[in-house]
Amino acid sequence: MARPREFDRDTALRRAIETFAAHGFEGTSTPMLLDAMKIGRQSLYDTFGDKRALYLEALTRYSEDSTASTISRLFVAATVRDGLREALHGFIDEAMADPARSCLGVHSIAEFGTSAEDVNAVNAAISGKILRAFESRLREGIAEGSVRPDTDPAVGATYLLATLAGLKVAARGGSTANELFAIANLALRALVME
C-alpha cells in the first residue's frame, strides 16, 4: 500500500522554482532540490519524475504565472497607453520584489539557447501568448489613435517582449526600480502617442 504524500506539492514546486531560478538547471543538484523542497528522493521521483521533468514543470508554472499577470494588467486598463504602462510597470514591481526569482524564463534561454526542444517548447508557448496579447493591444491602439500609426504590431509586440527580457536581466543585475521604470517609459515613448 502506498503511503500518503506528506508534503504540499505546490509549496514544493514553488521551492524548486526558486532553486532553479537561483542556480539554473545545470547548477542545481538533486540534493539541493531535495533540501530546498523539504522532500525525500523517492518523493521527488514519485511526484515530479526526474530532475528534468521537475525543471520543465517549474519553468512552465513560473512562466504561466508571470505571463498571466502581465497580460491581465495589459487588458485591465481602459486605454491601450495605460494598459501598456501597467503591464510594464507591474512587471517591474514583480521583478524588484524578488530579482533572483525573476529570471527563470530568461535564464532558461541563456542556459539552453535553442539546443533543448523541451525547454524551447515551453518558452515558445509562453512567448506566443504574450506576443499575441501585445499585438492585439497594439492593433487596438493604432485604431484608437494612441499608438503610433506606423507601428507594425507584430514588430512592436516583439520589441515589448524583448524589453521585458531586458528588464528581467537588469533587475537580476542590480538595477534600481527607478532605472527600470526609466527603461520601460522609454520603450513606451517609442510606441505610444503623447
mmCIF file of the C-alpha atoms, coordinates in Angstrom:
data_MODEL
# 
_entry.id   MODEL 
# 
loop_
_atom_site.group_PDB 
_atom_site.id 
_atom_site.type_symbol 
_atom_site.label_atom_id 
_atom_site.label_alt_id 
_atom_site.label_comp_id 
_atom_site.label_asym_id 
_atom_site.label_entity_id 
_atom_site.label_seq_id 
_atom_site.pdbx_PDB_ins_code 
_atom_site.Cartn_x 
_atom_site.Cartn_y 
_atom_site.Cartn_z 
_atom_site.occupancy 
_atom_site.B_iso_or_equiv 
_atom_site.pdbx_formal_charge 
_atom_site.auth_seq_id 
_atom_site.auth_comp_id 
_atom_site.auth_asym_id 
_atom_site.auth_atom_id 
_atom_site.pdbx_PDB_model_num 
ATOM 1   C CA . MET A 1 1   ? 0.000  0.000  0.000   1.00 0.00 ? 1   MET A CA 1 
ATOM 2   C CA . ALA A 1 2   ? 1.385  3.416  -0.988  1.00 0.00 ? 2   ALA A CA 1 
ATOM 3   C CA . ARG A 1 3   ? 1.963  5.887  1.791   1.00 0.00 ? 3   ARG A CA 1 
ATOM 4   C CA . PRO A 1 4   ? 0.117  9.201  1.510   1.00 0.00 ? 4   PRO A CA 1 
ATOM 5   C CA . ARG A 1 5   ? 2.188  12.158 0.402   1.00 0.00 ? 5   ARG A CA 1 
ATOM 6   C CA . GLU A 1 6   ? 3.361  14.153 3.420   1.00 0.00 ? 6   GLU A CA 1 
ATOM 7   C CA . PHE A 1 7   ? 4.096  17.476 1.738   1.00 0.00 ? 7   PHE A CA 1 
ATOM 8   C CA . ASP A 1 8   ? 2.256  20.152 -0.199  1.00 0.00 ? 8   ASP A CA 1 
ATOM 9   C CA . ARG A 1 9   ? 3.006  19.730 -3.904  1.00 0.00 ? 9   ARG A CA 1 
ATOM 10  C CA . ASP A 1 10  ? 2.554  23.418 -4.762  1.00 0.00 ? 10  ASP A CA 1 
ATOM 11  C CA . THR A 1 11  ? 4.864  24.522 -1.954  1.00 0.00 ? 11  THR A CA 1 
ATOM 12  C CA . ALA A 1 12  ? 7.499  22.030 -3.067  1.00 0.00 ? 12  ALA A CA 1 
ATOM 13  C CA . LEU A 1 13  ? 7.167  23.224 -6.673  1.00 0.00 ? 13  LEU A CA 1 
ATOM 14  C CA . ARG A 1 14  ? 7.493  26.872 -5.609  1.00 0.00 ? 14  ARG A CA 1 
ATOM 15  C CA . ARG A 1 15  ? 10.697 25.985 -3.760  1.00 0.00 ? 15  ARG A CA 1 
ATOM 16  C CA . ALA A 1 16  ? 12.000 24.197 -6.845  1.00 0.00 ? 16  ALA A CA 1 
ATOM 17  C CA . ILE A 1 17  ? 11.253 27.303 -8.932  1.00 0.00 ? 17  ILE A CA 1 
ATOM 18  C CA . GLU A 1 18  ? 13.278 29.426 -6.514  1.00 0.00 ? 18  GLU A CA 1 
ATOM 19  C CA . THR A 1 19  ? 16.182 26.980 -6.587  1.00 0.00 ? 19  THR A CA 1 
ATOM 20  C CA . PHE A 1 20  ? 16.282 26.673 -10.372 1.00 0.00 ? 20  PHE A CA 1 
ATOM 21  C CA . ALA A 1 21  ? 15.950 30.458 -10.714 1.00 0.00 ? 21  ALA A CA 1 
ATOM 22  C CA . ALA A 1 22  ? 18.932 30.993 -8.450  1.00 0.00 ? 22  ALA A CA 1 
ATOM 23  C CA . HIS A 1 23  ? 21.209 28.302 -9.897  1.00 0.00 ? 23  HIS A CA 1 
ATOM 24  C CA . GLY A 1 24  ? 19.938 27.274 -13.339 1.00 0.00 ? 24  GLY A CA 1 
ATOM 25  C CA . PHE A 1 25  ? 19.319 23.701 -14.397 1.00 0.00 ? 25  PHE A CA 1 
ATOM 26  C CA . GLU A 1 26  ? 22.936 22.537 -14.504 1.00 0.00 ? 26  GLU A CA 1 
ATOM 27  C CA . GLY A 1 27  ? 23.872 24.426 -11.348 1.00 0.00 ? 27  GLY A CA 1 
ATOM 28  C CA . THR A 1 28  ? 21.076 22.811 -9.356  1.00 0.00 ? 28  THR A CA 1 
ATOM 29  C CA . SER A 1 29  ? 21.869 19.373 -7.992  1.00 0.00 ? 29  SER A CA 1 
ATOM 30  C CA . THR A 1 30  ? 19.276 16.851 -6.903  1.00 0.00 ? 30  THR A CA 1 
ATOM 31  C CA . PRO A 1 31  ? 20.445 17.124 -3.267  1.00 0.00 ? 31  PRO A CA 1 
ATOM 32  C CA . MET A 1 32  ? 19.970 20.922 -3.480  1.00 0.00 ? 32  MET A CA 1 
ATOM 33  C CA . LEU A 1 33  ? 16.427 20.378 -4.711  1.00 0.00 ? 33  LEU A CA 1 
ATOM 34  C CA . LEU A 1 34  ? 15.621 17.837 -2.017  1.00 0.00 ? 34  LEU A CA 1 
ATOM 35  C CA . ASP A 1 35  ? 16.899 20.188 0.661   1.00 0.00 ? 35  ASP A CA 1 
ATOM 36  C CA . ALA A 1 36  ? 15.039 23.214 -0.712  1.00 0.00 ? 36  ALA A CA 1 
ATOM 37  C CA . MET A 1 37  ? 11.811 21.330 -1.360  1.00 0.00 ? 37  MET A CA 1 
ATOM 38  C CA . LYS A 1 38  ? 11.952 19.542 2.012   1.00 0.00 ? 38  LYS A CA 1 
ATOM 39  C CA . ILE A 1 39  ? 11.196 16.166 0.450   1.00 0.00 ? 39  ILE A CA 1 
ATOM 40  C CA . GLY A 1 40  ? 12.946 12.849 0.054   1.00 0.00 ? 40  GLY A CA 1 
ATOM 41  C CA . ARG A 1 41  ? 14.445 11.464 -3.135  1.00 0.00 ? 41  ARG A CA 1 
ATOM 42  C CA . GLN A 1 42  ? 11.654 8.935  -3.635  1.00 0.00 ? 42  GLN A CA 1 
ATOM 43  C CA . SER A 1 43  ? 9.008  11.630 -3.175  1.00 0.00 ? 43  SER A CA 1 
ATOM 44  C CA . LEU A 1 44  ? 10.718 13.704 -5.856  1.00 0.00 ? 44  LEU A CA 1 
ATOM 45  C CA . TYR A 1 45  ? 10.649 10.823 -8.329  1.00 0.00 ? 45  TYR A CA 1 
ATOM 46  C CA . ASP A 1 46  ? 7.141  9.660  -7.398  1.00 0.00 ? 46  ASP A CA 1 
ATOM 47  C CA . THR A 1 47  ? 5.629  13.147 -7.578  1.00 0.00 ? 47  THR A CA 1 
ATOM 48  C CA . PHE A 1 48  ? 7.598  15.004 -10.242 1.00 0.00 ? 48  PHE A CA 1 
ATOM 49  C CA . GLY A 1 49  ? 9.571  12.389 -12.152 1.00 0.00 ? 49  GLY A CA 1 
ATOM 50  C CA . ASP A 1 50  ? 13.239 13.162 -12.628 1.00 0.00 ? 50  ASP A CA 1 
ATOM 51  C CA . LYS A 1 51  ? 15.103 16.463 -12.301 1.00 0.00 ? 51  LYS A CA 1 
ATOM 52  C CA . ARG A 1 52  ? 14.456 17.389 -15.937 1.00 0.00 ? 52  ARG A CA 1 
ATOM 53  C CA . ALA A 1 53  ? 10.698 16.810 -15.629 1.00 0.00 ? 53  ALA A CA 1 
ATOM 54  C CA . LEU A 1 54  ? 10.655 18.889 -12.441 1.00 0.00 ? 54  LEU A CA 1 
ATOM 55  C CA . TYR A 1 55  ? 12.581 21.663 -14.205 1.00 0.00 ? 55  TYR A CA 1 
ATOM 56  C CA . LEU A 1 56  ? 10.126 21.744 -17.098 1.00 0.00 ? 56  LEU A CA 1 
ATOM 57  C CA . GLU A 1 57  ? 7.160  21.850 -14.715 1.00 0.00 ? 57  GLU A CA 1 
ATOM 58  C CA . ALA A 1 58  ? 8.822  24.620 -12.690 1.00 0.00 ? 58  ALA A CA 1 
ATOM 59  C CA . LEU A 1 59  ? 9.612  26.611 -15.833 1.00 0.00 ? 59  LEU A CA 1 
ATOM 60  C CA . THR A 1 60  ? 6.063  26.184 -17.112 1.00 0.00 ? 60  THR A CA 1 
ATOM 61  C CA . ARG A 1 61  ? 4.451  27.216 -13.809 1.00 0.00 ? 61  ARG A CA 1 
ATOM 62  C CA . TYR A 1 62  ? 6.737  30.209 -13.349 1.00 0.00 ? 62  TYR A CA 1 
ATOM 63  C CA . SER A 1 63  ? 6.253  31.384 -16.938 1.00 0.00 ? 63  SER A CA 1 
ATOM 64  C CA . GLU A 1 64  ? 2.475  30.922 -16.934 1.00 0.00 ? 64  GLU A CA 1 
ATOM 65  C CA . ASP A 1 65  ? 2.090  32.836 -13.663 1.00 0.00 ? 65  ASP A CA 1 
ATOM 66  C CA . SER A 1 66  ? 4.335  35.681 -14.816 1.00 0.00 ? 66  SER A CA 1 
ATOM 67  C CA . THR A 1 67  ? 2.662  35.909 -18.216 1.00 0.00 ? 67  THR A CA 1 
ATOM 68  C CA . ALA A 1 68  ? -0.853 35.772 -16.783 1.00 0.00 ? 68  ALA A CA 1 
ATOM 69  C CA . SER A 1 69  ? -0.273 38.753 -14.503 1.00 0.00 ? 69  SER A CA 1 
ATOM 70  C CA . THR A 1 70  ? 1.342  40.786 -17.302 1.00 0.00 ? 70  THR A CA 1 
ATOM 71  C CA . ILE A 1 71  ? -1.495 40.046 -19.722 1.00 0.00 ? 71  ILE A CA 1 
ATOM 72  C CA . SER A 1 72  ? -4.090 40.824 -17.076 1.00 0.00 ? 72  SER A CA 1 
ATOM 73  C CA . ARG A 1 73  ? -2.534 44.236 -16.456 1.00 0.00 ? 73  ARG A CA 1 
ATOM 74  C CA . LEU A 1 74  ? -2.310 44.842 -20.193 1.00 0.00 ? 74  LEU A CA 1 
ATOM 75  C CA . PHE A 1 75  ? -6.058 44.481 -20.644 1.00 0.00 ? 75  PHE A CA 1 
ATOM 76  C CA . VAL A 1 76  ? -7.407 45.812 -17.339 1.00 0.00 ? 76  VAL A CA 1 
ATOM 77  C CA . ALA A 1 77  ? -6.777 49.469 -18.234 1.00 0.00 ? 77  ALA A CA 1 
ATOM 78  C CA . ALA A 1 78  ? -9.346 51.393 -20.245 1.00 0.00 ? 78  ALA A CA 1 
ATOM 79  C CA . THR A 1 79  ? -6.824 52.748 -22.743 1.00 0.00 ? 79  THR A CA 1 
ATOM 80  C CA . VAL A 1 80  ? -4.056 50.974 -24.601 1.00 0.00 ? 80  VAL A CA 1 
ATOM 81  C CA . ARG A 1 81  ? -1.496 53.512 -23.365 1.00 0.00 ? 81  ARG A CA 1 
ATOM 82  C CA . ASP A 1 82  ? -2.451 52.813 -19.744 1.00 0.00 ? 82  ASP A CA 1 
ATOM 83  C CA . GLY A 1 83  ? -2.544 49.055 -20.349 1.00 0.00 ? 83  GLY A CA 1 
ATOM 84  C CA . LEU A 1 84  ? 0.956  49.022 -21.780 1.00 0.00 ? 84  LEU A CA 1 
ATOM 85  C CA . ARG A 1 85  ? 2.237  51.143 -18.898 1.00 0.00 ? 85  ARG A CA 1 
ATOM 86  C CA . GLU A 1 86  ? 0.502  48.936 -16.310 1.00 0.00 ? 86  GLU A CA 1 
ATOM 87  C CA . ALA A 1 87  ? 1.906  45.781 -17.918 1.00 0.00 ? 87  ALA A CA 1 
ATOM 88  C CA . LEU A 1 88  ? 5.493  47.067 -17.939 1.00 0.00 ? 88  LEU A CA 1 
ATOM 89  C CA . HIS A 1 89  ? 5.382  48.770 -14.545 1.00 0.00 ? 89  HIS A CA 1 
ATOM 90  C CA . GLY A 1 90  ? 3.686  45.803 -12.869 1.00 0.00 ? 90  GLY A CA 1 
ATOM 91  C CA . PHE A 1 91  ? 6.293  43.533 -14.408 1.00 0.00 ? 91  PHE A CA 1 
ATOM 92  C CA . ILE A 1 92  ? 8.992  45.709 -12.841 1.00 0.00 ? 92  ILE A CA 1 
ATOM 93  C CA . ASP A 1 93  ? 7.274  45.628 -9.452  1.00 0.00 ? 93  ASP A CA 1 
ATOM 94  C CA . GLU A 1 94  ? 7.282  41.821 -9.572  1.00 0.00 ? 94  GLU A CA 1 
ATOM 95  C CA . ALA A 1 95  ? 10.907 41.679 -10.718 1.00 0.00 ? 95  ALA A CA 1 
ATOM 96  C CA . MET A 1 96  ? 12.042 44.008 -7.941  1.00 0.00 ? 96  MET A CA 1 
ATOM 97  C CA . ALA A 1 97  ? 10.149 42.053 -5.295  1.00 0.00 ? 97  ALA A CA 1 
ATOM 98  C CA . ASP A 1 98  ? 12.469 39.095 -5.913  1.00 0.00 ? 98  ASP A CA 1 
ATOM 99  C CA . PRO A 1 99  ? 15.170 39.780 -8.539  1.00 0.00 ? 99  PRO A CA 1 
ATOM 100 C CA . ALA A 1 100 ? 16.700 36.298 -8.254  1.00 0.00 ? 100 ALA A CA 1 
ATOM 101 C CA . ARG A 1 101 ? 13.356 34.611 -8.986  1.00 0.00 ? 101 ARG A CA 1 
ATOM 102 C CA . SER A 1 102 ? 12.511 36.978 -11.809 1.00 0.00 ? 102 SER A CA 1 
ATOM 103 C CA . CYS A 1 103 ? 14.878 35.359 -14.275 1.00 0.00 ? 103 CYS A CA 1 
ATOM 104 C CA . LEU A 1 104 ? 13.854 31.704 -14.582 1.00 0.00 ? 104 LEU A CA 1 
ATOM 105 C CA . GLY A 1 105 ? 12.460 32.106 -18.116 1.00 0.00 ? 105 GLY A CA 1 
ATOM 106 C CA . VAL A 1 106 ? 15.318 34.264 -19.374 1.00 0.00 ? 106 VAL A CA 1 
ATOM 107 C CA . HIS A 1 107 ? 17.796 32.059 -17.533 1.00 0.00 ? 107 HIS A CA 1 
ATOM 108 C CA . SER A 1 108 ? 16.445 29.020 -19.397 1.00 0.00 ? 108 SER A CA 1 
ATOM 109 C CA . ILE A 1 109 ? 17.068 30.741 -22.736 1.00 0.00 ? 109 ILE A CA 1 
ATOM 110 C CA . ALA A 1 110 ? 20.565 31.823 -21.718 1.00 0.00 ? 110 ALA A CA 1 
ATOM 111 C CA . GLU A 1 111 ? 21.407 28.351 -20.429 1.00 0.00 ? 111 GLU A CA 1 
ATOM 112 C CA . PHE A 1 112 ? 19.951 26.244 -23.238 1.00 0.00 ? 112 PHE A CA 1 
ATOM 113 C CA . GLY A 1 113 ? 19.720 28.591 -26.236 1.00 0.00 ? 113 GLY A CA 1 
ATOM 114 C CA . THR A 1 114 ? 17.858 26.587 -28.842 1.00 0.00 ? 114 THR A CA 1 
ATOM 115 C CA . SER A 1 115 ? 19.550 23.267 -28.041 1.00 0.00 ? 115 SER A CA 1 
ATOM 116 C CA . ALA A 1 116 ? 16.774 21.749 -25.920 1.00 0.00 ? 116 ALA A CA 1 
ATOM 117 C CA . GLU A 1 117 ? 13.490 21.054 -27.699 1.00 0.00 ? 117 GLU A CA 1 
ATOM 118 C CA . ASP A 1 118 ? 11.547 20.525 -24.469 1.00 0.00 ? 118 ASP A CA 1 
ATOM 119 C CA . VAL A 1 119 ? 12.677 23.854 -23.000 1.00 0.00 ? 119 VAL A CA 1 
ATOM 120 C CA . ASN A 1 120 ? 12.112 25.591 -26.350 1.00 0.00 ? 120 ASN A CA 1 
ATOM 121 C CA . ALA A 1 121 ? 8.552  24.262 -26.453 1.00 0.00 ? 121 ALA A CA 1 
ATOM 122 C CA . VAL A 1 122 ? 7.741  25.763 -23.040 1.00 0.00 ? 122 VAL A CA 1 
ATOM 123 C CA . ASN A 1 123 ? 9.329  29.103 -23.920 1.00 0.00 ? 123 ASN A CA 1 
ATOM 124 C CA . ALA A 1 124 ? 7.686  29.240 -27.354 1.00 0.00 ? 124 ALA A CA 1 
ATOM 125 C CA . ALA A 1 125 ? 4.232  28.584 -25.906 1.00 0.00 ? 125 ALA A CA 1 
ATOM 126 C CA . ILE A 1 126 ? 4.630  31.287 -23.275 1.00 0.00 ? 126 ILE A CA 1 
ATOM 127 C CA . SER A 1 127 ? 6.196  33.786 -25.689 1.00 0.00 ? 127 SER A CA 1 
ATOM 128 C CA . GLY A 1 128 ? 3.377  33.147 -28.135 1.00 0.00 ? 128 GLY A CA 1 
ATOM 129 C CA . LYS A 1 129 ? 0.768  34.078 -25.523 1.00 0.00 ? 129 LYS A CA 1 
ATOM 130 C CA . ILE A 1 130 ? 2.394  37.363 -24.588 1.00 0.00 ? 130 ILE A CA 1 
ATOM 131 C CA . LEU A 1 131 ? 3.185  38.240 -28.211 1.00 0.00 ? 131 LEU A CA 1 
ATOM 132 C CA . ARG A 1 132 ? -0.453 37.720 -29.242 1.00 0.00 ? 132 ARG A CA 1 
ATOM 133 C CA . ALA A 1 133 ? -1.644 39.839 -26.314 1.00 0.00 ? 133 ALA A CA 1 
ATOM 134 C CA . PHE A 1 134 ? 0.765  42.699 -27.079 1.00 0.00 ? 134 PHE A CA 1 
ATOM 135 C CA . GLU A 1 135 ? -0.014 42.566 -30.785 1.00 0.00 ? 135 GLU A CA 1 
ATOM 136 C CA . SER A 1 136 ? -3.760 42.654 -30.132 1.00 0.00 ? 136 SER A CA 1 
ATOM 137 C CA . ARG A 1 137 ? -3.438 45.636 -27.803 1.00 0.00 ? 137 ARG A CA 1 
ATOM 138 C CA . LEU A 1 138 ? -1.150 47.482 -30.248 1.00 0.00 ? 138 LEU A CA 1 
ATOM 139 C CA . ARG A 1 139 ? -3.645 46.969 -33.090 1.00 0.00 ? 139 ARG A CA 1 
ATOM 140 C CA . GLU A 1 140 ? -6.343 48.372 -30.851 1.00 0.00 ? 140 GLU A CA 1 
ATOM 141 C CA . GLY A 1 141 ? -4.110 51.329 -30.002 1.00 0.00 ? 141 GLY A CA 1 
ATOM 142 C CA . ILE A 1 142 ? -3.437 52.076 -33.662 1.00 0.00 ? 142 ILE A CA 1 
ATOM 143 C CA . ALA A 1 143 ? -7.182 52.012 -34.340 1.00 0.00 ? 143 ALA A CA 1 
ATOM 144 C CA . GLU A 1 144 ? -7.948 54.353 -31.418 1.00 0.00 ? 144 GLU A CA 1 
ATOM 145 C CA . GLY A 1 145 ? -5.029 56.671 -32.241 1.00 0.00 ? 145 GLY A CA 1 
ATOM 146 C CA . SER A 1 146 ? -2.987 56.137 -29.058 1.00 0.00 ? 146 SER A CA 1 
ATOM 147 C CA . VAL A 1 147 ? -0.240 54.040 -30.698 1.00 0.00 ? 147 VAL A CA 1 
ATOM 148 C CA . ARG A 1 148 ? 1.949  55.466 -33.450 1.00 0.00 ? 148 ARG A CA 1 
ATOM 149 C CA . PRO A 1 149 ? 0.250  54.670 -36.773 1.00 0.00 ? 149 PRO A CA 1 
ATOM 150 C CA . ASP A 1 150 ? 3.482  53.491 -38.419 1.00 0.00 ? 150 ASP A CA 1 
ATOM 151 C CA . THR A 1 151 ? 3.934  50.765 -35.791 1.00 0.00 ? 151 THR A CA 1 
ATOM 152 C CA . ASP A 1 152 ? 3.976  47.223 -37.118 1.00 0.00 ? 152 ASP A CA 1 
ATOM 153 C CA . PRO A 1 153 ? 2.003  45.416 -34.369 1.00 0.00 ? 153 PRO A CA 1 
ATOM 154 C CA . ALA A 1 154 ? 3.996  42.184 -34.708 1.00 0.00 ? 154 ALA A CA 1 
ATOM 155 C CA . VAL A 1 155 ? 7.333  44.005 -34.510 1.00 0.00 ? 155 VAL A CA 1 
ATOM 156 C CA . GLY A 1 156 ? 6.047  46.169 -31.659 1.00 0.00 ? 156 GLY A CA 1 
ATOM 157 C CA . ALA A 1 157 ? 4.977  43.062 -29.749 1.00 0.00 ? 157 ALA A CA 1 
ATOM 158 C CA . THR A 1 158 ? 8.417  41.503 -30.233 1.00 0.00 ? 158 THR A CA 1 
ATOM 159 C CA . TYR A 1 159 ? 10.014 44.769 -29.093 1.00 0.00 ? 159 TYR A CA 1 
ATOM 160 C CA . LEU A 1 160 ? 7.931  44.736 -25.910 1.00 0.00 ? 160 LEU A CA 1 
ATOM 161 C CA . LEU A 1 161 ? 8.788  41.082 -25.234 1.00 0.00 ? 161 LEU A CA 1 
ATOM 162 C CA . ALA A 1 162 ? 12.489 41.893 -25.661 1.00 0.00 ? 162 ALA A CA 1 
ATOM 163 C CA . THR A 1 163 ? 12.025 44.843 -23.301 1.00 0.00 ? 163 THR A CA 1 
ATOM 164 C CA . LEU A 1 164 ? 10.545 42.513 -20.679 1.00 0.00 ? 164 LEU A CA 1 
ATOM 165 C CA . ALA A 1 165 ? 13.512 40.156 -21.025 1.00 0.00 ? 165 ALA A CA 1 
ATOM 166 C CA . GLY A 1 166 ? 15.927 43.062 -20.710 1.00 0.00 ? 166 GLY A CA 1 
ATOM 167 C CA . LEU A 1 167 ? 14.123 44.320 -17.619 1.00 0.00 ? 167 LEU A CA 1 
ATOM 168 C CA . LYS A 1 168 ? 14.444 40.881 -16.010 1.00 0.00 ? 168 LYS A CA 1 
ATOM 169 C CA . VAL A 1 169 ? 18.160 40.712 -16.689 1.00 0.00 ? 169 VAL A CA 1 
ATOM 170 C CA . ALA A 1 170 ? 18.691 44.282 -15.489 1.00 0.00 ? 170 ALA A CA 1 
ATOM 171 C CA . ALA A 1 171 ? 16.768 43.569 -12.264 1.00 0.00 ? 171 ALA A CA 1 
ATOM 172 C CA . ARG A 1 172 ? 18.877 40.480 -11.658 1.00 0.00 ? 172 ARG A CA 1 
ATOM 173 C CA . GLY A 1 173 ? 21.996 42.516 -12.401 1.00 0.00 ? 173 GLY A CA 1 
ATOM 174 C CA . GLY A 1 174 ? 21.190 45.041 -9.680  1.00 0.00 ? 174 GLY A CA 1 
ATOM 175 C CA . SER A 1 175 ? 19.438 47.884 -11.497 1.00 0.00 ? 175 SER A CA 1 
ATOM 176 C CA . THR A 1 176 ? 17.251 50.041 -9.296  1.00 0.00 ? 176 THR A CA 1 
ATOM 177 C CA . ALA A 1 177 ? 13.498 50.320 -9.704  1.00 0.00 ? 177 ALA A CA 1 
ATOM 178 C CA . ASN A 1 178 ? 13.938 53.904 -10.946 1.00 0.00 ? 178 ASN A CA 1 
ATOM 179 C CA . GLU A 1 179 ? 16.340 52.719 -13.653 1.00 0.00 ? 179 GLU A CA 1 
ATOM 180 C CA . LEU A 1 180 ? 13.921 50.009 -14.742 1.00 0.00 ? 180 LEU A CA 1 
ATOM 181 C CA . PHE A 1 181 ? 10.963 52.402 -14.842 1.00 0.00 ? 181 PHE A CA 1 
ATOM 182 C CA . ALA A 1 182 ? 13.042 54.781 -16.974 1.00 0.00 ? 182 ALA A CA 1 
ATOM 183 C CA . ILE A 1 183 ? 13.742 51.945 -19.442 1.00 0.00 ? 183 ILE A CA 1 
ATOM 184 C CA . ALA A 1 184 ? 10.066 50.980 -19.552 1.00 0.00 ? 184 ALA A CA 1 
ATOM 185 C CA . ASN A 1 185 ? 8.992  54.580 -20.092 1.00 0.00 ? 185 ASN A CA 1 
ATOM 186 C CA . LEU A 1 186 ? 11.471 54.967 -22.942 1.00 0.00 ? 186 LEU A CA 1 
ATOM 187 C CA . ALA A 1 187 ? 10.039 51.825 -24.560 1.00 0.00 ? 187 ALA A CA 1 
ATOM 188 C CA . LEU A 1 188 ? 6.529  53.222 -24.192 1.00 0.00 ? 188 LEU A CA 1 
ATOM 189 C CA . ARG A 1 189 ? 7.512  56.536 -25.783 1.00 0.00 ? 189 ARG A CA 1 
ATOM 190 C CA . ALA A 1 190 ? 8.725  54.610 -28.833 1.00 0.00 ? 190 ALA A CA 1 
ATOM 191 C CA . LEU A 1 191 ? 5.208  53.238 -29.378 1.00 0.00 ? 191 LEU A CA 1 
ATOM 192 C CA . VAL A 1 192 ? 2.544  55.498 -27.910 1.00 0.00 ? 192 VAL A CA 1 
ATOM 193 C CA . MET A 1 193 ? 1.423  58.955 -28.935 1.00 0.00 ? 193 MET A CA 1 
ATOM 194 C CA . GLU A 1 194 ? 1.966  61.738 -26.431 1.00 0.00 ? 194 GLU A CA 1 
# 
